[in-house]
Coordinates of C-alpha atoms and ligand atoms in Angstrom, one line a residue:
Chain A
M2 CA 23.9 -57.0 48.5
E3 CA 21.8 -54.5 50.4
R4 CA 18.3 -55.2 51.6
K5 CA 15.8 -52.6 52.9
L6 CA 13.2 -53.6 55.4
T7 CA 10.5 -51.9 57.4
C8 CA 10.5 -53.2 61.0
I9 CA 7.0 -54.5 61.9
I10 CA 7.7 -55.2 65.6
C11 CA 6.3 -51.9 66.8
P12 CA 4.4 -49.0 65.4
L13 CA 7.6 -46.9 65.0
G14 CA 8.3 -48.8 61.8
C15 CA 12.0 -48.2 61.6
E16 CA 13.6 -48.5 58.2
L17 CA 16.3 -51.2 58.4
T18 CA 19.2 -51.8 56.1
V19 CA 20.8 -55.2 56.0
Q20 CA 24.1 -55.9 54.2
L21 CA 24.1 -59.4 52.9
E22 CA 26.7 -61.6 51.2
D23 CA 24.9 -64.7 49.8
K24 CA 22.9 -65.6 52.9
E25 CA 25.3 -64.2 55.4
I26 CA 24.4 -61.1 57.3
L27 CA 27.4 -58.6 57.5
D28 CA 25.7 -55.6 59.0
I29 CA 22.3 -54.4 60.2
S30 CA 21.6 -50.7 60.6
G31 CA 18.6 -48.4 61.1
H32 CA 17.1 -50.1 64.1
T33 CA 16.2 -48.2 67.3
C34 CA 16.2 -51.2 69.6
P35 CA 17.5 -54.7 69.8
R36 CA 14.2 -56.2 68.7
G37 CA 14.5 -54.5 65.4
K38 CA 17.9 -56.2 64.9
A39 CA 16.5 -59.6 65.7
Y40 CA 13.6 -59.0 63.3
A41 CA 16.0 -58.1 60.5
E42 CA 18.0 -61.3 61.2
A43 CA 15.0 -63.5 61.1
E44 CA 13.5 -61.7 58.1
C45 CA 16.7 -62.5 56.1
T46 CA 17.0 -66.1 57.2
A47 CA 13.6 -67.5 58.3
P48 CA 10.8 -64.9 58.3
T49 CA 8.0 -65.5 60.8
R50 CA 4.6 -63.9 61.5
T51 CA 2.0 -64.1 64.2
L52 CA -1.2 -65.3 62.7
T53 CA -4.5 -63.9 64.0
T54 CA -7.8 -65.2 62.8
T55 CA -11.1 -66.7 64.0
V56 CA -12.2 -70.3 64.8
R57 CA -15.8 -71.6 64.9
C58 CA -17.2 -72.5 68.3
S59 CA -19.5 -75.4 69.2
D60 CA -22.5 -73.0 69.2
G61 CA -21.7 -71.7 65.7
S62 CA -20.3 -68.3 66.9
L63 CA -16.7 -67.2 66.3
V64 CA -13.8 -66.8 68.7
P65 CA -10.8 -64.8 67.8
V66 CA -7.5 -66.7 68.1
K67 CA -3.7 -66.2 67.5
T68 CA -0.6 -68.3 67.2
Q69 CA 1.0 -67.9 70.6
T70 CA 4.4 -67.5 68.9
P71 CA 5.2 -66.5 65.3
I72 CA 5.1 -69.3 62.7
P73 CA 7.0 -69.5 59.4
K74 CA 5.6 -66.8 57.1
E75 CA 5.1 -69.2 54.2
K76 CA 2.9 -71.5 56.4
M77 CA 0.2 -68.8 57.0
S78 CA -2.3 -70.1 54.4
E79 CA -1.7 -73.7 55.4
C80 CA -2.3 -72.7 59.0
M81 CA -5.6 -71.0 57.9
E82 CA -6.7 -74.2 56.3
I83 CA -6.1 -76.2 59.4
L84 CA -7.9 -73.7 61.6
N85 CA -10.9 -73.6 59.2
G86 CA -11.4 -77.3 60.0
V87 CA -11.4 -76.8 63.8
T88 CA -14.4 -76.4 66.2
A89 CA -13.6 -75.0 69.6
A90 CA -15.5 -76.2 72.6
L91 CA -17.1 -73.6 74.9
P92 CA -16.6 -72.0 77.4
L93 CA -13.3 -70.3 76.5
A94 CA -11.1 -67.9 78.4
I95 CA -8.4 -65.8 77.0
G96 CA -5.2 -67.9 76.6
D97 CA -7.1 -71.3 76.4
V98 CA -5.3 -73.6 74.0
I99 CA -7.4 -74.4 70.9
V100 CA -4.8 -76.3 68.9
E101 CA -1.7 -77.8 70.6
D102 CA 0.7 -77.4 67.7
V103 CA 0.6 -75.8 64.3
F104 CA 4.1 -75.3 62.8
G105 CA 5.6 -75.1 66.2
S106 CA 3.1 -72.8 67.9
K107 CA 0.0 -73.3 70.1
V108 CA -3.2 -71.6 68.9
V109 CA -4.9 -69.8 71.7
A110 CA -8.2 -67.9 72.2
T111 CA -8.0 -64.1 72.5
Q112 CA -11.4 -63.5 73.9
N113 CA -13.5 -64.8 76.7
K114 CA -16.6 -66.7 75.6
P115 CA -19.2 -68.0 78.1
Chain B
M5 CA -27.2 -37.6 91.0
K6 CA -23.8 -39.1 90.2
D7 CA -20.3 -37.8 90.7
L8 CA -19.0 -38.9 87.4
V9 CA -20.8 -40.2 84.3
I10 CA -18.7 -41.6 81.5
I11 CA -20.3 -41.9 78.0
G12 CA -18.8 -44.8 76.0
G13 CA -17.2 -48.0 77.4
G14 CA -14.4 -48.4 74.9
P15 CA -10.7 -48.2 75.8
A16 CA -11.1 -44.4 76.5
G17 CA -14.1 -44.7 78.8
M18 CA -12.6 -47.7 80.7
S19 CA -9.2 -46.1 81.3
A20 CA -10.8 -42.8 82.4
A21 CA -13.0 -44.7 84.9
I22 CA -10.1 -46.6 86.3
A23 CA -8.0 -43.4 86.6
A24 CA -10.9 -41.7 88.4
Y25 CA -11.3 -44.6 90.8
E26 CA -7.5 -44.6 91.5
S27 CA -7.7 -40.9 92.3
G28 CA -10.2 -41.7 95.1
L29 CA -13.6 -41.3 93.4
R30 CA -16.2 -44.1 93.9
D31 CA -19.4 -42.8 92.5
I32 CA -18.7 -43.5 88.8
L33 CA -21.1 -44.8 86.1
I34 CA -20.2 -45.9 82.5
L35 CA -22.9 -45.9 79.9
E36 CA -22.3 -48.1 76.8
R37 CA -24.7 -48.5 74.0
D38 CA -23.2 -51.9 72.8
E39 CA -23.7 -55.3 74.5
H40 CA -20.1 -55.4 75.7
L41 CA -17.4 -53.1 77.0
G42 CA -14.3 -52.6 74.8
G43 CA -15.6 -50.5 72.0
I44 CA -14.2 -51.0 68.5
L45 CA -11.3 -53.2 69.9
Q46 CA -13.6 -56.2 70.0
Q47 CA -13.6 -56.4 66.2
C48 CA -9.8 -55.7 65.9
I49 CA -8.7 -59.2 66.3
H50 CA -5.2 -58.6 64.9
N51 CA -2.2 -58.0 67.1
G52 CA -0.1 -54.9 67.7
F53 CA -1.9 -53.3 70.6
G54 CA -0.4 -52.6 74.0
L55 CA 3.3 -52.5 73.2
H56 CA 3.7 -49.1 74.6
K57 CA 1.4 -49.6 77.6
F58 CA 2.1 -53.2 78.6
G59 CA 5.3 -54.1 76.7
E60 CA 3.7 -57.0 75.0
E61 CA 1.9 -57.4 71.7
L62 CA -1.8 -58.0 72.3
T63 CA -4.8 -58.3 70.0
G64 CA -7.7 -55.9 70.4
P65 CA -9.9 -58.1 72.5
E66 CA -7.0 -59.0 74.8
Y67 CA -6.1 -55.3 75.3
A68 CA -9.8 -54.5 76.1
W69 CA -9.9 -57.4 78.6
K70 CA -7.0 -55.9 80.7
Y71 CA -9.2 -52.9 81.4
E72 CA -12.5 -54.7 81.5
K73 CA -11.2 -57.1 84.2
K74 CA -10.0 -54.1 86.2
I75 CA -13.4 -52.5 86.0
I76 CA -15.0 -55.7 87.2
D77 CA -12.5 -56.2 90.0
L78 CA -12.8 -52.6 91.3
G79 CA -16.6 -52.9 91.1
I80 CA -17.0 -49.8 88.9
E81 CA -20.6 -49.6 87.8
Y82 CA -21.5 -49.8 84.2
K83 CA -24.7 -50.2 82.1
L84 CA -24.6 -52.0 78.8
N85 CA -27.1 -51.7 75.9
T86 CA -27.7 -48.2 77.1
M87 CA -27.7 -45.4 74.6
V88 CA -27.1 -41.8 75.6
L89 CA -29.5 -39.5 73.8
S90 CA -28.3 -36.1 74.9
V91 CA -26.2 -34.2 77.4
S92 CA -27.1 -30.7 78.5
E93 CA -24.8 -27.9 79.4
N94 CA -25.7 -28.2 83.1
K95 CA -24.6 -31.8 83.0
V96 CA -27.8 -33.7 82.8
V97 CA -27.4 -37.0 80.8
T98 CA -30.5 -38.4 79.1
A99 CA -30.2 -42.1 78.2
T100 CA -32.4 -45.1 77.4
N101 CA -32.3 -48.9 77.7
S102 CA -34.9 -51.6 77.7
T103 CA -35.1 -52.1 81.5
D104 CA -35.0 -48.5 82.7
G105 CA -36.8 -46.8 79.7
I106 CA -35.7 -43.2 79.2
F107 CA -33.9 -41.9 82.3
Q108 CA -32.0 -38.8 83.3
I109 CA -28.9 -38.5 85.6
K110 CA -27.4 -35.3 86.9
A111 CA -23.6 -35.5 87.1
K112 CA -21.0 -33.4 88.8
A113 CA -18.6 -34.2 85.9
I114 CA -19.0 -35.9 82.6
I115 CA -16.4 -37.6 80.4
L116 CA -17.2 -37.9 76.7
A117 CA -15.6 -41.1 75.3
M118 CA -17.9 -42.0 72.3
G119 CA -15.1 -42.8 69.9
C120 CA -15.3 -42.2 66.2
R121 CA -17.1 -43.5 63.1
E122 CA -15.8 -44.1 59.6
R123 CA -16.2 -41.5 56.9
S124 CA -19.0 -42.8 54.7
K125 CA -18.6 -43.5 51.0
G126 CA -21.6 -41.1 50.4
A127 CA -19.2 -38.3 51.1
L128 CA -17.1 -39.3 48.0
N129 CA -18.2 -38.3 44.6
I130 CA -17.7 -41.3 42.3
A131 CA -19.6 -41.9 39.0
G132 CA -21.8 -44.9 38.7
S133 CA -24.9 -46.1 40.6
R134 CA -24.6 -47.6 44.0
P135 CA -24.8 -51.4 43.5
A136 CA -24.4 -53.9 46.3
G137 CA -20.9 -54.8 47.3
I138 CA -19.7 -51.5 48.7
F139 CA -18.7 -51.5 52.3
S140 CA -16.6 -49.4 54.7
A141 CA -13.5 -51.3 55.8
G142 CA -14.7 -51.2 59.5
T143 CA -18.1 -52.8 58.5
A144 CA -16.3 -55.5 56.6
Q145 CA -14.1 -56.1 59.6
K146 CA -17.2 -56.6 61.8
Y147 CA -18.7 -59.0 59.2
V148 CA -15.6 -61.1 58.8
N149 CA -14.3 -61.1 62.4
M150 CA -17.6 -61.2 64.4
K151 CA -20.1 -62.8 62.0
G152 CA -17.8 -65.0 59.9
Y153 CA -19.2 -63.6 56.7
L154 CA -16.9 -62.7 53.8
P155 CA -18.4 -59.8 51.9
G156 CA -16.8 -60.7 48.6
K157 CA -14.2 -62.7 46.7
N158 CA -12.5 -60.0 44.5
I159 CA -11.8 -56.8 46.3
V160 CA -10.5 -53.3 45.5
I161 CA -9.8 -51.1 48.5
L162 CA -10.0 -47.3 48.3
G163 CA -7.9 -45.5 50.9
S164 CA -4.8 -46.8 52.6
G165 CA -5.8 -46.1 56.2
D166 CA -4.8 -48.8 58.8
I167 CA -8.2 -50.4 58.8
G168 CA -8.1 -50.8 55.0
L169 CA -4.6 -52.3 55.2
I170 CA -5.6 -54.7 58.0
M171 CA -8.6 -55.8 56.0
A172 CA -6.6 -56.4 52.9
R173 CA -4.6 -59.0 54.8
R174 CA -7.6 -60.4 56.6
M175 CA -9.7 -60.9 53.4
T176 CA -6.6 -62.5 51.7
L177 CA -6.2 -65.0 54.5
E178 CA -9.8 -65.8 54.3
G179 CA -9.4 -66.7 50.6
A180 CA -10.4 -63.5 48.8
K181 CA -8.2 -61.8 46.2
V182 CA -7.4 -58.1 46.9
H183 CA -6.5 -56.7 43.5
A184 CA -5.3 -53.2 44.6
V185 CA -5.3 -50.6 47.3
C186 CA -5.8 -47.2 45.8
E187 CA -4.6 -44.1 47.7
L188 CA -5.5 -40.6 46.5
M189 CA -2.5 -39.0 48.2
P190 CA 1.1 -39.6 47.2
Y191 CA 1.7 -41.3 50.6
S192 CA -0.2 -43.8 52.7
G193 CA -2.2 -42.8 55.7
G194 CA -1.4 -46.1 57.4
L195 CA 1.5 -47.2 59.5
A196 CA 4.6 -48.4 57.7
R197 CA 4.5 -51.7 59.5
N198 CA 1.0 -52.4 58.1
I199 CA 2.1 -51.7 54.5
E200 CA 4.8 -54.2 55.1
Q201 CA 2.9 -57.0 56.8
C202 CA -0.5 -56.5 55.3
L203 CA 0.3 -55.6 51.6
N204 CA 3.9 -56.6 50.8
D205 CA 3.7 -59.9 52.5
F206 CA 0.9 -60.9 50.1
G207 CA 2.0 -59.1 47.0
I208 CA -1.0 -56.7 47.1
P209 CA -0.2 -53.6 45.0
L210 CA -0.4 -50.2 46.7
K211 CA -1.3 -47.6 44.1
L212 CA -0.4 -44.2 45.4
S213 CA -1.9 -41.1 43.7
H214 CA -4.7 -43.2 42.4
T215 CA -8.4 -43.1 42.8
I216 CA -11.6 -44.9 41.7
I217 CA -13.3 -42.8 39.0
Q218 CA -16.1 -45.1 38.2
I219 CA -18.0 -48.0 39.8
H220 CA -19.5 -50.5 37.3
G221 CA -22.4 -52.8 37.8
K222 CA -26.1 -52.3 38.4
D223 CA -27.2 -54.8 41.1
R224 CA -23.8 -55.9 42.3
V225 CA -20.4 -54.3 41.8
E226 CA -18.8 -55.8 38.6
G227 CA -15.7 -53.7 38.4
V228 CA -14.1 -50.3 38.9
T229 CA -12.2 -47.9 36.7
I230 CA -9.2 -46.5 38.5
A231 CA -6.9 -43.6 37.4
E232 CA -3.8 -41.8 38.5
V233 CA -4.3 -38.3 39.8
D234 CA -2.2 -35.2 39.4
G235 CA -0.9 -32.8 42.1
N236 CA -4.4 -31.3 42.4
R237 CA -5.9 -34.8 42.9
K238 CA -7.6 -34.6 39.4
P239 CA -7.6 -37.8 37.4
I240 CA -5.0 -37.8 34.5
P241 CA -6.6 -38.7 31.2
G242 CA -5.1 -41.8 29.6
T243 CA -4.2 -43.5 32.9
E244 CA -7.5 -45.2 33.3
E245 CA -7.4 -48.9 34.1
Y246 CA -10.4 -51.3 34.6
I247 CA -10.3 -53.9 37.4
A248 CA -13.0 -56.5 37.6
C249 CA -14.2 -57.0 41.2
D250 CA -17.3 -57.8 43.2
T251 CA -16.5 -55.7 46.3
I252 CA -15.2 -52.3 47.1
L253 CA -14.0 -51.4 50.6
F254 CA -13.6 -47.8 51.6
S255 CA -11.0 -46.8 54.2
V256 CA -11.0 -43.1 53.9
G257 CA -10.7 -41.9 57.4
L258 CA -12.5 -41.6 60.7
I259 CA -14.5 -38.7 62.2
P260 CA -15.1 -38.2 65.9
E261 CA -18.6 -38.8 66.9
N262 CA -19.7 -35.5 68.5
E263 CA -23.5 -35.2 68.3
L264 CA -23.7 -35.4 72.1
S265 CA -20.9 -32.9 72.6
Q266 CA -22.9 -30.5 70.4
S267 CA -26.0 -31.0 72.5
A268 CA -24.0 -29.9 75.5
N269 CA -22.8 -26.8 73.7
V270 CA -19.1 -27.9 73.7
S271 CA -17.0 -25.9 71.2
L272 CA -15.6 -28.1 68.5
S273 CA -12.4 -27.6 66.5
R274 CA -12.9 -27.5 62.7
I275 CA -9.6 -29.3 62.2
T276 CA -9.9 -32.3 64.6
N277 CA -13.8 -32.4 64.5
G278 CA -13.4 -32.9 68.2
A279 CA -13.8 -30.7 71.2
V280 CA -11.3 -27.8 72.0
V281 CA -9.7 -28.8 75.2
D282 CA -7.1 -27.7 77.8
Q283 CA -4.2 -29.8 79.2
D284 CA -6.7 -31.7 81.4
R285 CA -8.9 -32.5 78.4
Q286 CA -11.6 -30.2 79.8
T287 CA -13.8 -28.8 77.1
S288 CA -15.3 -25.3 76.8
V289 CA -18.0 -26.5 79.2
E290 CA -16.7 -26.6 82.8
G291 CA -16.8 -30.2 84.2
V292 CA -17.2 -31.8 80.8
F293 CA -14.1 -33.7 79.6
A294 CA -13.3 -35.6 76.4
C295 CA -10.8 -38.2 75.5
G296 CA -10.0 -40.9 73.0
N297 CA -11.2 -40.9 69.4
V298 CA -14.1 -38.6 70.2
L299 CA -11.5 -35.9 70.8
H300 CA -9.2 -36.6 67.9
V301 CA -8.5 -39.7 65.9
H302 CA -5.7 -41.7 67.4
D303 CA -3.8 -44.4 65.5
L304 CA -2.7 -46.3 68.6
V305 CA -5.0 -47.3 71.4
D306 CA -2.1 -47.0 73.9
Y307 CA -2.3 -43.2 73.5
V308 CA -6.0 -43.4 73.9
S309 CA -5.5 -45.0 77.3
D310 CA -2.9 -42.4 78.3
E311 CA -5.2 -39.5 77.3
A312 CA -8.2 -41.0 79.1
E313 CA -6.1 -41.3 82.3
I314 CA -5.5 -37.6 82.1
A315 CA -9.2 -36.9 81.7
G316 CA -10.2 -39.3 84.5
K317 CA -7.8 -37.8 87.0
A318 CA -8.7 -34.2 86.1
A319 CA -12.4 -34.9 86.4
V320 CA -11.8 -35.9 90.1
E321 CA -9.8 -32.7 90.7
Y322 CA -12.7 -30.8 89.2
I323 CA -15.2 -32.6 91.5
N324 CA -12.9 -31.8 94.4
K325 CA -12.8 -28.2 93.2
N326 CA -9.1 -27.9 92.6
T327 CA -9.4 -26.5 89.2
D328 CA -8.8 -22.7 89.2
A329 CA -7.2 -21.6 85.9
E330 CA -3.7 -20.2 86.6
L331 CA -3.0 -19.0 83.2
Q332 CA -4.4 -18.9 79.6
I333 CA -1.9 -20.0 77.0
V334 CA -3.3 -20.5 73.5
L335 CA -1.5 -23.1 71.3
K336 CA -1.2 -22.1 67.7
T337 CA 0.1 -24.0 64.7
D338 CA 1.8 -23.0 61.4
G339 CA -0.2 -25.2 59.0
K340 CA 2.6 -27.7 58.4
I341 CA 1.5 -28.8 61.9
R342 CA -2.2 -29.2 61.5
Y343 CA -3.4 -29.1 65.0
T344 CA -2.4 -29.7 68.6
V345 CA -4.2 -31.3 71.5
P346 CA -4.6 -29.6 73.9
Q347 CA -5.4 -26.3 72.2
V348 CA -5.1 -24.3 75.5
I349 CA -3.1 -24.6 78.7
T350 CA -4.6 -23.2 81.8
K351 CA -2.3 -24.7 84.5
K352 CA 1.3 -24.6 85.3
K353 CA 2.1 -28.3 85.0
D354 CA 4.1 -30.6 82.7
V355 CA 2.0 -31.1 79.6
A356 CA 2.5 -33.6 76.7
V357 CA 1.2 -31.9 73.6
Y358 CA 0.1 -34.2 70.7
F359 CA -0.1 -33.1 67.1
R360 CA -0.3 -34.1 63.5
V361 CA 1.5 -32.8 60.5
S362 CA -0.2 -32.1 57.1
N363 CA 2.3 -33.8 54.8
I364 CA 5.3 -36.1 54.8
Y365 CA 8.4 -34.1 55.8
K366 CA 12.0 -35.4 56.2
N367 CA 14.7 -34.1 58.4
V368 CA 12.7 -31.6 60.3
V369 CA 13.0 -29.5 63.5
I370 CA 9.8 -29.1 65.5
K371 CA 9.9 -25.7 67.2
V372 CA 7.8 -24.3 70.0
T373 CA 8.1 -20.6 70.3
D374 CA 6.6 -17.7 72.2
G375 CA 7.1 -14.7 69.9
D376 CA 10.8 -14.6 69.1
K377 CA 11.7 -16.8 72.1
L378 CA 12.4 -20.5 71.4
I379 CA 10.9 -22.6 74.2
L380 CA 11.7 -26.0 72.8
S381 CA 13.0 -27.8 69.7
K382 CA 13.0 -31.4 68.6
K383 CA 14.6 -33.1 65.6
K384 CA 12.8 -35.8 63.7
I385 CA 14.1 -37.8 60.7
K386 CA 10.6 -38.2 59.3
V387 CA 7.1 -37.1 60.2
A388 CA 3.9 -38.2 58.4
P389 CA 0.2 -37.3 58.7
G390 CA -0.7 -40.9 59.6
E391 CA 1.5 -40.8 62.7
M392 CA 0.7 -38.7 65.7
E393 CA 3.7 -36.9 67.2
S394 CA 4.2 -35.3 70.6
V395 CA 6.4 -33.0 72.6
A396 CA 6.8 -32.8 76.4
L397 CA 6.5 -29.3 77.8
K398 CA 7.9 -28.8 81.3
K399 CA 6.1 -26.6 83.7
E400 CA 9.1 -24.2 84.0
M401 CA 8.8 -23.6 80.3
L402 CA 5.3 -22.1 80.8
E403 CA 6.7 -19.3 83.0
N404 CA 5.6 -15.9 81.6
V405 CA 4.5 -17.4 78.3
K406 CA 1.5 -15.8 76.5
E407 CA 1.1 -17.9 73.4
L408 CA 2.9 -21.0 72.1
C409 CA 3.4 -21.4 68.4
F410 CA 4.1 -24.9 67.0
S411 CA 6.0 -24.9 63.8
L412 CA 8.0 -27.2 61.6
E413 CA 11.2 -26.4 59.7
E414 CA 12.9 -28.5 57.1
V415 CA 16.7 -28.5 57.4
Ligands
FAD13 C1 -13.1 -49.9 62.4 C2 -11.9 -49.4 63.3 C3 -10.8 -50.2 63.3 C4 -9.7 -49.7 64.1 N1 -8.6 -50.5 64.2 C5 -7.5 -50.1 65.0 C6 -6.4 -50.9 65.1 O1 -6.2 -51.9 64.5 N2 -5.4 -50.5 66.0 C7 -5.5 -49.4 66.8 O2 -4.6 -49.0 67.6 N3 -6.6 -48.6 66.7 C8 -7.6 -49.0 65.8 N4 -8.7 -48.2 65.7 C9 -8.7 -47.0 66.4 C10 -9.5 -47.4 67.7 O3 -10.8 -46.8 67.6 C11 -8.8 -46.8 68.9 O4 -7.5 -47.3 69.1 C12 -9.7 -47.0 70.1 O5 -10.6 -48.1 70.0 C13 -10.4 -45.8 70.5 O6 -11.0 -45.9 71.7 P1 -12.2 -45.0 72.1 O7 -12.6 -45.6 73.5 O8 -11.9 -43.6 72.0 O9 -13.4 -45.4 71.0 P2 -14.2 -46.7 70.7 O10 -13.4 -47.9 70.8 O11 -14.9 -46.4 69.4 O12 -15.3 -46.7 71.9 C14 -16.3 -45.8 72.0 C15 -17.5 -46.5 72.7 O13 -18.5 -45.5 72.9 C16 -19.8 -46.1 72.7 N5 -20.7 -45.0 72.4 C17 -20.7 -44.1 71.3 N6 -21.8 -43.3 71.4 C18 -22.5 -43.7 72.5 C19 -23.7 -43.2 73.0 N7 -24.4 -42.2 72.5 N8 -24.2 -43.8 74.1 C20 -23.5 -44.9 74.7 N9 -22.3 -45.3 74.2 C21 -21.8 -44.8 73.1 C22 -19.5 -47.0 71.5 O14 -20.5 -48.1 71.4 C23 -18.1 -47.6 71.9 O15 -18.2 -48.7 72.6 C24 -9.8 -48.6 64.9 C25 -11.0 -47.8 64.7 C26 -12.0 -48.2 63.9 C27 -13.3 -47.3 63.8
SF4_14 S1 13.6 -51.3 65.6 FE1 12.7 -51.4 67.6 S2 11.8 -49.3 67.8 FE2 12.2 -49.6 65.6 S3 10.3 -50.4 64.8 FE3 11.6 -52.2 65.3 S4 10.9 -52.7 67.4 FE4 10.2 -50.6 67.0

C-alpha cells in the first residue's frame, strides 16, 4: 500500500510517499531532510502532535502553554480537558512547568507573566 | 533629535533595532502603540516559528521573547502605548501617549515597521444583512487566545489563509465545530503543513472553488449559503448548499498598513501595497526604510527578521553617509511572477530577491535575464502564491546590467 503525507515539521511542507505492507514500512521518499523521514515513520506507526493552548492563571488572565514534547495525536482533546481544569500560579516565566505529565509530556508556559 | 526612530515594535521593529545596535549605533528609539513589544506574535500561540532562524520550533510569544530580551539586555530605548500619528518627508515623527502628550522627534533615519492588518469583510460583497457573529480570523484569534472568549460554537470559515487554518484547529480544540473552510480559488493560500495539521487532523472539509453567497440571520448569524464557483469566480447555479452556523470567520488576506508611509510621501507599489524599495529596503524617500509586513506580506516571521536586519544595518550606513548609489537596476516581472522585493538595486552587492507567483505552477524554471542574457536560473518542483520564493544574486552578476527581468517558464 502507498500512503501520501504532507510533512508538517517545517514550512517547506514536503510531499512524502510511504510504501507500507500491513504496518511495516518498506520505503519512504519525498523528504528533503532526515526529520521528514522520522515524521513519516511516526505518522504511520504512532502519530504525535505538539499541543498549544492557554491555561487560566490565578488572577483570571490567560497564559499560553504548549506540551514540551509531542503527545499522541488521539489524546489532544483529552489533554485539552485536563488543561481546562488547571489554574496556573503567577508569576510565570517562559518554560515554567504548569503540569508535570500529560501523556508523557510536561506542559510549559510560553509567555512571561508578572 | 534621534539618530534612528523605528515605528512598530513587532518582530520587524525589534530585529531592525538590534541590527542597528550591532552595527554600532546607540541612539535608537522604538515607538509601539500596543502595551507590549512583539506585535501580532503575542496572539499567535501556536508553534512553528523560528525553525529557520533558531533551528527550533517556537510559539509566537517565545519567538518574540528572544528579541525582546535582547532589546532589554542591550538597553535599547522603547516607548510603549505610543501611537505614531504622522511622519513627514523631512523625517519628523509626530506621536502621542498619555505621559508625553503629543510630541515630535526629528530623526536622521526612520524605519517603518508597522506590520499589516487583515482585509475587512466589508470589502467583500455578500448578500444578506450584517448580523452579529462575523469576525476576521485575527480578531477571533485575539479573543480566544488573549481573552479566553470563544466567539461561537458552529463555525464556517471563508478563506484558507494561514490564520483561518490555524483558527479552525484552535476553535475545534476549544470545543467548537468548524463545518467547512471555503476557498474561492482552486488552491489554498495557506501552507501545506497547516492544511494537514489544522484541517485534515480534525476532518474539517476544505472546499476549494467555493464561496459564501448569502449570510442568513437578522440579529445573529443563523447560517450561510455556499456555492461552487467557475473559472471566473462566479457562483455556479445548482451547486448551492445551506450550512447552519452561528459564526463566520474571514481569512481573506492581509494588507500592509501604510497610512504613515503615505504621510511621508513614500512611493507605494500597487501590487504589494507596500513601499517600493531598493536592496537596502530604503524607500523613495532618502533615509526612510521599511521592513516586515508593512513592506510586503510575509508568511514566515523568520524572513521578517532577516529583512529587518538588512534595513537596520542599512539605516546605520545611511546615517554614516555610506550610501551613494552606484547603479540603477530596475527589477521587472512577467506577471507569472507577481512582484519582487526589492524593486530596484542601487549597489553592487549580493542581493537576495524575494518574490511571489500568481498561480500554482509545477516543474518550473525561474529565470533572471537582462535582455537576451541569462543571468541566473533556478528549478523548482512547485511554486504557489501562498509561499514566498527567493533567488540569491551575486554582486558579480550585476556587472554591466541595465534591467533584470524575473520570469517563470513551465517545462
Ligand atoms: C492575525 C495574524 C496572524 C498571523 N499569524 C502568523 C503565524 O501564525 N505565523 C507566522 O509566521 N506569521 C503570522 N502572521 C504574520 C505575522 O504578522 C508576521 O510573521 C510578523 O508578525 C510580522 O512582523 P511585523 O513586525 O512586520 O508586524 P507586526 O507583528 O504586525 O508588528 C507591527 C507593530 O507595529 C505597531 N504599530 C503599527 N502602527 C503603529 C503606529 N502608528 N504607531 C506605533 N506602533 C504601530 C503594531 O502595534 C505592532 O506591534 C500573522 C499575521 C496576522 C495579522
Ligand atoms: S522533510 Fe524536512 S525539509 Fe521537508 S518539510 Fe519535512 S522537515 Fe521540512
